[in-house]
PDB file of C-alpha atoms in Angstrom:
ATOM      1  CA  MET A1411       0.000   0.000   0.000  1.00  0.00           C
ATOM      2  CA  ALA A1412       1.510   3.320  -1.050  1.00  0.00           C
ATOM      3  CA  ARG A1413       0.850   7.031  -0.828  1.00  0.00           C
ATOM      4  CA  ASP A1414       2.432   9.480  -3.226  1.00  0.00           C
ATOM      5  CA  ASP A1415       0.918  12.938  -3.542  1.00  0.00           C
ATOM      6  CA  ARG A1416       3.719  14.433  -5.627  1.00  0.00           C
ATOM      7  CA  PRO A1417       1.925  14.215  -9.001  1.00  0.00           C
ATOM      8  CA  TRP A1418      -0.668  16.722  -7.768  1.00  0.00           C
ATOM      9  CA  GLY A1419       1.569  18.817  -5.522  1.00  0.00           C
ATOM     10  CA  GLY A1420       0.271  17.416  -2.222  1.00  0.00           C
ATOM     11  CA  ASP A1421       1.957  18.226   1.080  1.00  0.00           C
ATOM     12  CA  ASP A1422       2.211  14.703   2.487  1.00  0.00           C
ATOM     13  CA  PRO A1423       5.505  12.900   1.854  1.00  0.00           C
ATOM     14  CA  PRO A1424       5.453   9.601  -0.046  1.00  0.00           C
ATOM     15  CA  GLY A1425       5.487   6.307   1.789  1.00  0.00           C
ATOM     16  CA  VAL A1426       4.907   2.610   1.233  1.00  0.00           C
ATOM     17  CA  VAL A1427       3.926  -0.247   3.548  1.00  0.00           C
ATOM     18  CA  TYR A1428       4.149  -3.922   2.622  1.00  0.00           C
ATOM     19  CA  PHE A1429       1.799  -6.366   4.321  1.00  0.00           C
ATOM     20  CA  TYR A1430       2.488 -10.079   4.333  1.00  0.00           C
ATOM     21  CA  ALA A1431      -0.312 -12.608   3.911  1.00  0.00           C
ATOM     22  CA  PRO A1432      -0.031 -16.380   3.404  1.00  0.00           C
ATOM     23  CA  GLY A1433      -2.261 -16.246   0.314  1.00  0.00           C
ATOM     24  CA  ARG A1434      -4.082 -14.009  -2.164  1.00  0.00           C
ATOM     25  CA  ALA A1435      -7.570 -14.353  -0.682  1.00  0.00           C
ATOM     26  CA  GLY A1436      -9.686 -11.214  -0.825  1.00  0.00           C
ATOM     27  CA  GLU A1437     -10.229 -11.172   2.928  1.00  0.00           C
ATOM     28  CA  ASN A1438      -6.555 -10.287   3.369  1.00  0.00           C
ATOM     29  CA  ALA A1439      -7.060  -6.979   1.571  1.00  0.00           C
ATOM     30  CA  GLU A1440     -10.220  -6.469   3.604  1.00  0.00           C
ATOM     31  CA  THR A1441      -8.274  -6.967   6.829  1.00  0.00           C
ATOM     32  CA  PHE A1442      -5.386  -4.696   5.857  1.00  0.00           C
ATOM     33  CA  LEU A1443      -7.776  -1.911   4.864  1.00  0.00           C
ATOM     34  CA  THR A1444     -10.038  -2.043   7.910  1.00  0.00           C
ATOM     35  CA  GLY A1445     -11.176   1.498   8.637  1.00  0.00           C
ATOM     36  CA  PHE A1446      -9.992   2.908   5.314  1.00  0.00           C
ATOM     37  CA  ASP A1447     -12.452   5.355   3.794  1.00  0.00           C
ATOM     38  CA  GLY A1448     -11.511   6.833   0.449  1.00  0.00           C
ATOM     39  CA  ILE A1449     -10.522   5.973  -3.096  1.00  0.00           C
ATOM     40  CA  LEU A1450      -8.240   2.989  -3.596  1.00  0.00           C
ATOM     41  CA  GLN A1451      -6.147   2.706  -6.770  1.00  0.00           C
ATOM     42  CA  VAL A1452      -5.901  -0.957  -7.748  1.00  0.00           C
ATOM     43  CA  ASP A1453      -5.121  -3.330 -10.581  1.00  0.00           C
ATOM     44  CA  GLY A1454      -7.574  -5.909 -11.869  1.00  0.00           C
ATOM     45  CA  TYR A1455      -7.159  -8.347  -8.958  1.00  0.00           C
ATOM     46  CA  THR A1456     -10.674  -9.605  -8.217  1.00  0.00           C
ATOM     47  CA  GLY A1457      -9.964  -9.888  -4.490  1.00  0.00           C
ATOM     48  CA  TYR A1458     -10.577  -6.152  -4.213  1.00  0.00           C
ATOM     49  CA  ASN A1459     -14.186  -6.554  -5.353  1.00  0.00           C
ATOM     50  CA  ARG A1460     -15.369  -7.387  -1.839  1.00  0.00           C
ATOM     51  CA  LEU A1461     -14.163  -3.949  -0.694  1.00  0.00           C
ATOM     52  CA  THR A1462     -16.734  -2.242  -2.921  1.00  0.00           C
ATOM     53  CA  LYS A1463     -19.743  -4.117  -1.545  1.00  0.00           C
ATOM     54  CA  LEU A1464     -22.199  -3.058   1.157  1.00  0.00           C
ATOM     55  CA  SER A1465     -21.262  -6.254   2.994  1.00  0.00           C
ATOM     56  CA  ARG A1466     -17.637  -5.078   3.346  1.00  0.00           C
ATOM     57  CA  LYS A1467     -16.183  -5.804   6.776  1.00  0.00           C
ATOM     58  CA  GLY A1468     -14.314  -2.977   8.433  1.00  0.00           C
ATOM     59  CA  GLY A1469     -16.031   0.002   6.895  1.00  0.00           C
ATOM     60  CA  ALA A1470     -18.259   1.422   4.209  1.00  0.00           C
ATOM     61  CA  PRO A1471     -17.782   0.372   0.580  1.00  0.00           C
ATOM     62  CA  ILE A1472     -14.589   1.714  -0.963  1.00  0.00           C
ATOM     63  CA  ARG A1473     -14.539   3.404  -4.334  1.00  0.00           C
ATOM     64  CA  VAL A1474     -11.832   1.956  -6.570  1.00  0.00           C
ATOM     65  CA  ALA A1475      -9.825   3.543  -9.359  1.00  0.00           C
ATOM     66  CA  HIS A1476      -8.673   1.048 -11.957  1.00  0.00           C
ATOM     67  CA  CYS A1477      -5.461   1.273 -13.925  1.00  0.00           C
ATOM     68  CA  TRP A1478      -5.314   2.504 -17.516  1.00  0.00           C
ATOM     69  CA  ALA A1479      -1.815   1.076 -17.889  1.00  0.00           C
ATOM     70  CA  HIS A1480      -3.264  -2.396 -17.369  1.00  0.00           C
ATOM     71  CA  ALA A1481      -5.975  -1.675 -19.936  1.00  0.00           C
ATOM     72  CA  ARG A1482      -3.357  -0.484 -22.394  1.00  0.00           C
ATOM     73  CA  ARG A1483      -1.208  -3.547 -21.716  1.00  0.00           C
ATOM     74  CA  LYS A1484      -4.051  -5.856 -22.730  1.00  0.00           C
ATOM     75  CA  LEU A1485      -4.307  -4.221 -26.148  1.00  0.00           C
ATOM     76  CA  LYS A1486      -0.536  -4.045 -26.527  1.00  0.00           C
ATOM     77  CA  GLU A1487      -0.268  -7.806 -26.002  1.00  0.00           C
ATOM     78  CA  VAL A1488      -2.665  -8.414 -28.886  1.00  0.00           C
ATOM     79  CA  PHE A1489      -0.989  -5.863 -31.138  1.00  0.00           C
ATOM     80  CA  ASP A1490       2.487  -7.272 -30.509  1.00  0.00           C
ATOM     81  CA  ARG A1491       1.311 -10.784 -31.288  1.00  0.00           C
ATOM     82  CA  ASP A1492      -1.137 -10.227 -34.145  1.00  0.00           C
ATOM     83  CA  GLY A1493      -0.552  -6.696 -35.412  1.00  0.00           C
ATOM     84  CA  SER A1494      -4.272  -6.101 -34.886  1.00  0.00           C
ATOM     85  CA  GLU A1495      -5.509  -2.830 -36.393  1.00  0.00           C
ATOM     86  CA  ILE A1496      -8.299  -2.753 -33.829  1.00  0.00           C
ATOM     87  CA  ALA A1497      -5.812  -3.015 -30.976  1.00  0.00           C
ATOM     88  CA  ALA A1498      -3.693  -0.340 -32.656  1.00  0.00           C
ATOM     89  CA  GLU A1499      -6.652   2.033 -32.736  1.00  0.00           C
ATOM     90  CA  GLY A1500      -7.346   1.402 -29.057  1.00  0.00           C
ATOM     91  CA  LEU A1501      -3.709   2.122 -28.234  1.00  0.00           C
ATOM     92  CA  ARG A1502      -3.875   5.352 -30.231  1.00  0.00           C
ATOM     93  CA  GLN A1503      -6.891   6.558 -28.290  1.00  0.00           C
ATOM     94  CA  ILE A1504      -5.333   5.678 -24.948  1.00  0.00           C
ATOM     95  CA  ALA A1505      -2.190   7.579 -25.969  1.00  0.00           C
ATOM     96  CA  GLU A1506      -4.339  10.703 -26.407  1.00  0.00           C
ATOM     97  CA  ILE A1507      -5.666  10.283 -22.870  1.00  0.00           C
ATOM     98  CA  TYR A1508      -2.141   9.919 -21.507  1.00  0.00           C
ATOM     99  CA  ALA A1509      -1.013  13.012 -23.412  1.00  0.00           C
ATOM    100  CA  VAL A1510      -3.398  15.115 -21.331  1.00  0.00           C
ATOM    101  CA  GLU A1511      -2.000  13.592 -18.144  1.00  0.00           C
ATOM    102  CA  ALA A1512       1.522  14.512 -19.187  1.00  0.00           C
ATOM    103  CA  ASP A1513       0.417  18.129 -19.614  1.00  0.00           C
ATOM    104  CA  ILE A1514      -1.198  18.410 -16.176  1.00  0.00           C
ATOM    105  CA  ARG A1515       1.264  16.495 -14.016  1.00  0.00           C
ATOM    106  CA  GLY A1516       2.318  18.414 -10.926  1.00  0.00           C
ATOM    107  CA  ILE A1517      -0.485  20.988 -10.846  1.00  0.00           C
ATOM    108  CA  SER A1518      -3.143  21.198  -8.136  1.00  0.00           C
ATOM    109  CA  PRO A1519      -6.008  18.687  -7.843  1.00  0.00           C
ATOM    110  CA  GLY A1520      -8.537  21.362  -8.786  1.00  0.00           C
ATOM    111  CA  GLN A1521      -6.621  22.304 -11.907  1.00  0.00           C
ATOM    112  CA  ARG A1522      -6.160  18.657 -12.846  1.00  0.00           C
ATOM    113  CA  LEU A1523      -9.858  18.001 -12.406  1.00  0.00           C
ATOM    114  CA  SER A1524     -10.818  20.990 -14.547  1.00  0.00           C
ATOM    115  CA  ALA A1525      -8.440  19.924 -17.308  1.00  0.00           C
ATOM    116  CA  ARG A1526      -9.708  16.360 -17.213  1.00  0.00           C
ATOM    117  CA  GLN A1527     -13.326  17.477 -17.359  1.00  0.00           C
ATOM    118  CA  ALA A1528     -12.615  19.689 -20.354  1.00  0.00           C
ATOM    119  CA  ARG A1529     -10.136  17.552 -22.275  1.00  0.00           C
ATOM    120  CA  THR A1530     -10.177  13.963 -21.027  1.00  0.00           C
ATOM    121  CA  VAL A1531     -13.871  13.263 -20.489  1.00  0.00           C
ATOM    122  CA  PRO A1532     -14.626  13.501 -24.238  1.00  0.00           C
ATOM    123  CA  LEU A1533     -11.667  11.223 -25.023  1.00  0.00           C
ATOM    124  CA  VAL A1534     -12.746   8.598 -22.495  1.00  0.00           C
ATOM    125  CA  ALA A1535     -16.347   8.773 -23.709  1.00  0.00           C
ATOM    126  CA  ALA A1536     -15.185   8.233 -27.286  1.00  0.00           C
ATOM    127  CA  PHE A1537     -13.031   5.302 -26.209  1.00  0.00           C
ATOM    128  CA  GLY A1538     -15.993   3.796 -24.349  1.00  0.00           C
ATOM    129  CA  GLU A1539     -18.176   4.009 -27.448  1.00  0.00           C
ATOM    130  CA  TRP A1540     -15.404   2.496 -29.555  1.00  0.00           C
ATOM    131  CA  LEU A1541     -14.939  -0.290 -26.987  1.00  0.00           C
ATOM    132  CA  GLN A1542     -18.594  -1.293 -27.048  1.00  0.00           C
ATOM    133  CA  ALA A1543     -18.701  -1.151 -30.849  1.00  0.00           C
ATOM    134  CA  GLN A1544     -15.775  -3.567 -31.060  1.00  0.00           C
ATOM    135  CA  ARG A1545     -17.267  -5.906 -28.459  1.00  0.00           C
ATOM    136  CA  ARG A1546     -20.428  -6.208 -30.547  1.00  0.00           C
ATOM    137  CA  LYS A1547     -18.374  -7.305 -33.560  1.00  0.00           C
ATOM    138  CA  ILE A1548     -15.716  -9.523 -31.970  1.00  0.00           C
ATOM    139  CA  SER A1549     -16.213 -12.873 -30.281  1.00  0.00           C
ATOM    140  CA  SER A1550     -15.647 -12.624 -26.536  1.00  0.00           C
ATOM    141  CA  LYS A1551     -13.796 -15.951 -26.742  1.00  0.00           C
ATOM    142  CA  SER A1552     -11.159 -14.636 -29.136  1.00  0.00           C
ATOM    143  CA  ARG A1553      -7.858 -13.288 -27.827  1.00  0.00           C
ATOM    144  CA  LEU A1554      -8.824  -9.707 -28.614  1.00  0.00           C
ATOM    145  CA  GLY A1555     -12.354 -10.249 -27.343  1.00  0.00           C
ATOM    146  CA  GLU A1556     -11.018 -11.380 -23.975  1.00  0.00           C
ATOM    147  CA  LYS A1557      -8.863  -8.262 -23.674  1.00  0.00           C
ATOM    148  CA  LEU A1558     -11.783  -6.010 -24.581  1.00  0.00           C
ATOM    149  CA  SER A1559     -13.947  -7.778 -22.002  1.00  0.00           C
ATOM    150  CA  TYR A1560     -11.277  -7.147 -19.366  1.00  0.00           C
ATOM    151  CA  ILE A1561     -11.387  -3.410 -20.091  1.00  0.00           C
ATOM    152  CA  HIS A1562     -15.195  -3.447 -20.127  1.00  0.00           C
ATOM    153  CA  ASN A1563     -15.297  -5.139 -16.722  1.00  0.00           C
ATOM    154  CA  GLN A1564     -13.042  -2.423 -15.271  1.00  0.00           C
ATOM    155  CA  TRP A1565     -14.880   0.432 -16.950  1.00  0.00           C
ATOM    156  CA  ASP A1566     -16.448   2.120 -13.914  1.00  0.00           C
ATOM    157  CA  GLY A1567     -13.123   2.167 -12.079  1.00  0.00           C
ATOM    158  CA  LEU A1568     -11.310   3.403 -15.171  1.00  0.00           C
ATOM    159  CA  GLN A1569     -13.430   6.568 -15.017  1.00  0.00           C
ATOM    160  CA  THR A1570     -12.793   7.368 -11.341  1.00  0.00           C
ATOM    161  CA  PHE A1571      -9.807   9.587 -12.119  1.00  0.00           C
ATOM    162  CA  LEU A1572     -12.127  11.887 -14.079  1.00  0.00           C
ATOM    163  CA  THR A1573     -13.942  12.927 -10.892  1.00  0.00           C
ATOM    164  CA  ASP A1574     -11.047  13.549  -8.481  1.00  0.00           C
ATOM    165  CA  GLY A1575      -7.859  15.426  -9.316  1.00  0.00           C
ATOM    166  CA  ARG A1576      -5.895  13.523  -6.674  1.00  0.00           C
ATOM    167  CA  VAL A1577      -6.376  10.178  -8.401  1.00  0.00           C
ATOM    168  CA  GLU A1578      -3.773   8.996 -10.894  1.00  0.00           C
ATOM    169  CA  ILE A1579      -4.602   7.578 -14.306  1.00  0.00           C
ATOM    170  CA  ASP A1580      -2.764   4.360 -13.463  1.00  0.00           C
ATOM    171  CA  SER A1581      -1.074   2.446 -10.663  1.00  0.00           C
ATOM    172  CA  ASN A1582       2.392   2.518 -12.234  1.00  0.00           C
ATOM    173  CA  ARG A1583       3.975   4.105  -9.177  1.00  0.00           C
ATOM    174  CA  VAL A1584       2.747   1.257  -7.010  1.00  0.00           C
ATOM    175  CA  GLU A1585       3.791  -1.283  -9.635  1.00  0.00           C
ATOM    176  CA  ASN A1586       7.323   0.132  -9.487  1.00  0.00           C
ATOM    177  CA  LEU A1587       7.325  -0.266  -5.707  1.00  0.00           C
ATOM    178  CA  ILE A1588       6.169  -3.869  -5.957  1.00  0.00           C
ATOM    179  CA  ARG A1589       8.841  -4.819  -8.496  1.00  0.00           C
ATOM    180  CA  PRO A1590      11.777  -5.019  -6.016  1.00  0.00           C
ATOM    181  CA  ILE A1591       9.681  -7.194  -3.711  1.00  0.00           C
ATOM    182  CA  ALA A1592       8.692  -9.546  -6.514  1.00  0.00           C
ATOM    183  CA  LEU A1593      12.304  -9.803  -7.660  1.00  0.00           C
ATOM    184  CA  ASN A1594      13.565 -10.493  -4.155  1.00  0.00           C
ATOM    185  CA  ARG A1595      10.845 -13.075  -3.603  1.00  0.00           C
ATOM    186  CA  LYS A1596      11.894 -14.834  -6.789  1.00  0.00           C
ATOM    187  CA  ASN A1597      15.554 -14.838  -5.800  1.00  0.00           C
ATOM    188  CA  ALA A1598      15.045 -15.738  -2.138  1.00  0.00           C
ATOM    189  CA  LEU A1599      12.356 -18.365  -2.787  1.00  0.00           C
ATOM    190  CA  PHE A1600      11.375 -18.619   0.888  1.00  0.00           C
ATOM    191  CA  ALA A1601      10.751 -16.310   3.851  1.00  0.00           C
ATOM    192  CA  GLY A1602      11.196 -19.215   6.265  1.00  0.00           C
ATOM    193  CA  HIS A1603       7.775 -18.929   7.937  1.00  0.00           C
ATOM    194  CA  ASP A1604       4.880 -16.492   8.326  1.00  0.00           C
ATOM    195  CA  GLU A1605       6.694 -14.452  10.962  1.00  0.00           C
ATOM    196  CA  GLY A1606       9.624 -14.174   8.571  1.00  0.00           C
ATOM    197  CA  GLY A1607       7.317 -12.874   5.874  1.00  0.00           C
ATOM    198  CA  THR A1608       5.923 -10.256   8.258  1.00  0.00           C
ATOM    199  CA  ALA A1609       9.430  -9.153   9.248  1.00  0.00           C
ATOM    200  CA  TRP A1610      10.426  -9.013   5.585  1.00  0.00           C
ATOM    201  CA  GLY A1611       7.485  -6.714   4.882  1.00  0.00           C
ATOM    202  CA  ARG A1612       8.454  -4.359   7.692  1.00  0.00           C
ATOM    203  CA  ILE A1613      12.091  -4.082   6.623  1.00  0.00           C
ATOM    204  CA  ALA A1614      11.080  -3.626   2.981  1.00  0.00           C
ATOM    205  CA  SER A1615       8.665  -0.862   4.031  1.00  0.00           C
ATOM    206  CA  LEU A1616      11.487   1.054   5.703  1.00  0.00           C
ATOM    207  CA  ILE A1617      13.922   0.586   2.822  1.00  0.00           C
ATOM    208  CA  GLU A1618      11.565   1.388  -0.050  1.00  0.00           C
ATOM    209  CA  THR A1619      10.170   4.429   1.760  1.00  0.00           C
ATOM    210  CA  CYS A1620      13.762   5.633   2.033  1.00  0.00           C
ATOM    211  CA  LYS A1621      14.206   5.261  -1.700  1.00  0.00           C
ATOM    212  CA  ILE A1622      11.118   7.200  -2.739  1.00  0.00           C
ATOM    213  CA  ASN A1623      12.090  10.010  -0.362  1.00  0.00           C
ATOM    214  CA  GLY A1624      15.625  10.205  -1.744  1.00  0.00           C
ATOM    215  CA  ILE A1625      17.201   8.879   1.455  1.00  0.00           C
ATOM    216  CA  GLU A1626      20.118   6.451   1.558  1.00  0.00           C
ATOM    217  CA  PRO A1627      18.615   3.375   3.290  1.00  0.00           C
ATOM    218  CA  PHE A1628      21.720   2.279   5.211  1.00  0.00           C
ATOM    219  CA  ALA A1629      22.273   5.771   6.621  1.00  0.00           C
ATOM    220  CA  TYR A1630      18.648   5.974   7.750  1.00  0.00           C
ATOM    221  CA  LEU A1631      18.603   2.523   9.348  1.00  0.00           C
ATOM    222  CA  GLU A1632      21.945   3.079  11.065  1.00  0.00           C
ATOM    223  CA  ALA A1633      20.895   6.412  12.556  1.00  0.00           C
ATOM    224  CA  THR A1634      17.410   5.239  13.510  1.00  0.00           C
ATOM    225  CA  LEU A1635      18.556   2.033  15.211  1.00  0.00           C
ATOM    226  CA  ALA A1636      21.260   3.978  17.040  1.00  0.00           C
ATOM    227  CA  ALA A1637      18.670   6.458  18.296  1.00  0.00           C
ATOM    228  CA  ILE A1638      16.413   3.647  19.525  1.00  0.00           C
ATOM    229  CA  ALA A1639      19.341   1.910  21.242  1.00  0.00           C
ATOM    230  CA  SER A1640      20.223   5.204  22.939  1.00  0.00           C
ATOM    231  CA  GLY A1641      16.776   5.440  24.499  1.00  0.00           C
ATOM    232  CA  HIS A1642      14.839   7.619  22.069  1.00  0.00           C
ATOM    233  CA  PRO A1643      11.432   8.102  23.760  1.00  0.00           C
ATOM    234  CA  GLN A1644       8.346   6.460  22.306  1.00  0.00           C
ATOM    235  CA  SER A1645       6.543   9.785  22.566  1.00  0.00           C
ATOM    236  CA  GLY A1646       8.940  11.125  19.939  1.00  0.00           C
ATOM    237  CA  ILE A1647       8.533   8.279  17.468  1.00  0.00           C
ATOM    238  CA  ASP A1648       7.466  10.705  14.730  1.00  0.00           C
ATOM    239  CA  ASP A1649      10.948  12.220  14.862  1.00  0.00           C
ATOM    240  CA  LEU A1650      12.290   8.944  13.472  1.00  0.00           C
ATOM    241  CA  LEU A1651      10.058   8.865  10.414  1.00  0.00           C
ATOM    242  CA  HIS A1652      11.777   9.131   7.061  1.00  0.00           C
ATOM    243  CA  TRP A1653      10.633  12.659   6.228  1.00  0.00           C
ATOM    244  CA  ASN A1654      12.134  13.959   9.495  1.00  0.00           C
ATOM    245  CA  PHE A1655      15.498  12.276   8.937  1.00  0.00           C
ATOM    246  CA  ARG A1656      18.518  14.545   8.622  1.00  0.00           C
ATOM    247  CA  PRO A1657      21.699  12.726   7.561  1.00  0.00           C
ATOM    248  CA  SER A1658      24.843  13.618   9.471  1.00  0.00           C
ATOM    249  CA  SER A1659      27.479  15.467   7.477  1.00  0.00           C
TER     250      SER A1659
END
């Protein structure tokens, strides 16, 4: 789970927390997000669906924002394999949507929302009409049909970014934060046991939060552990957070 307000000029510093779970069951996400009330940017993992239901445990239904990069990837897979002109047209339209995002990156949420309402809403509406037109012509069991169905099934969440200037068009920033974990998991093979997985998540949270804040991880860990060993009071725990770290000269 990550927070990064930099694309819209937010004041809160970026951070990431990794939770360990023994499986991919949807109730794990439900447990981790107990009490969360807001918009959650996610990929197409179906385990998140339970978070949007009235029966959600731990809070009211969450509104999700789906990822346009995943939608684009589905069409790109077909184009790379078959050279599909239909997939190429979909990619062209998505590129136009991303071009607007490139223009408005870094400005305030209100400005982003205004620009999206004026420029992006018509593009997304046109893509939606194109999507449904193609689905009527193409078998849902074909390779391209399956990809179009994926995008159709995510459609409501793909439009969330049009209504809130704080929401990103995709989850690429989170994907980049997951990549080191996935690579390490592949290389390490095992965490030893569940407690080891939990400890791994905590250490990774500290290290990756260092990286996205431009802090050298070893320097932060060395100084923070030294402060704790020297009796740093629990009441001052916020002083040890990454964004309050000042490296020694």
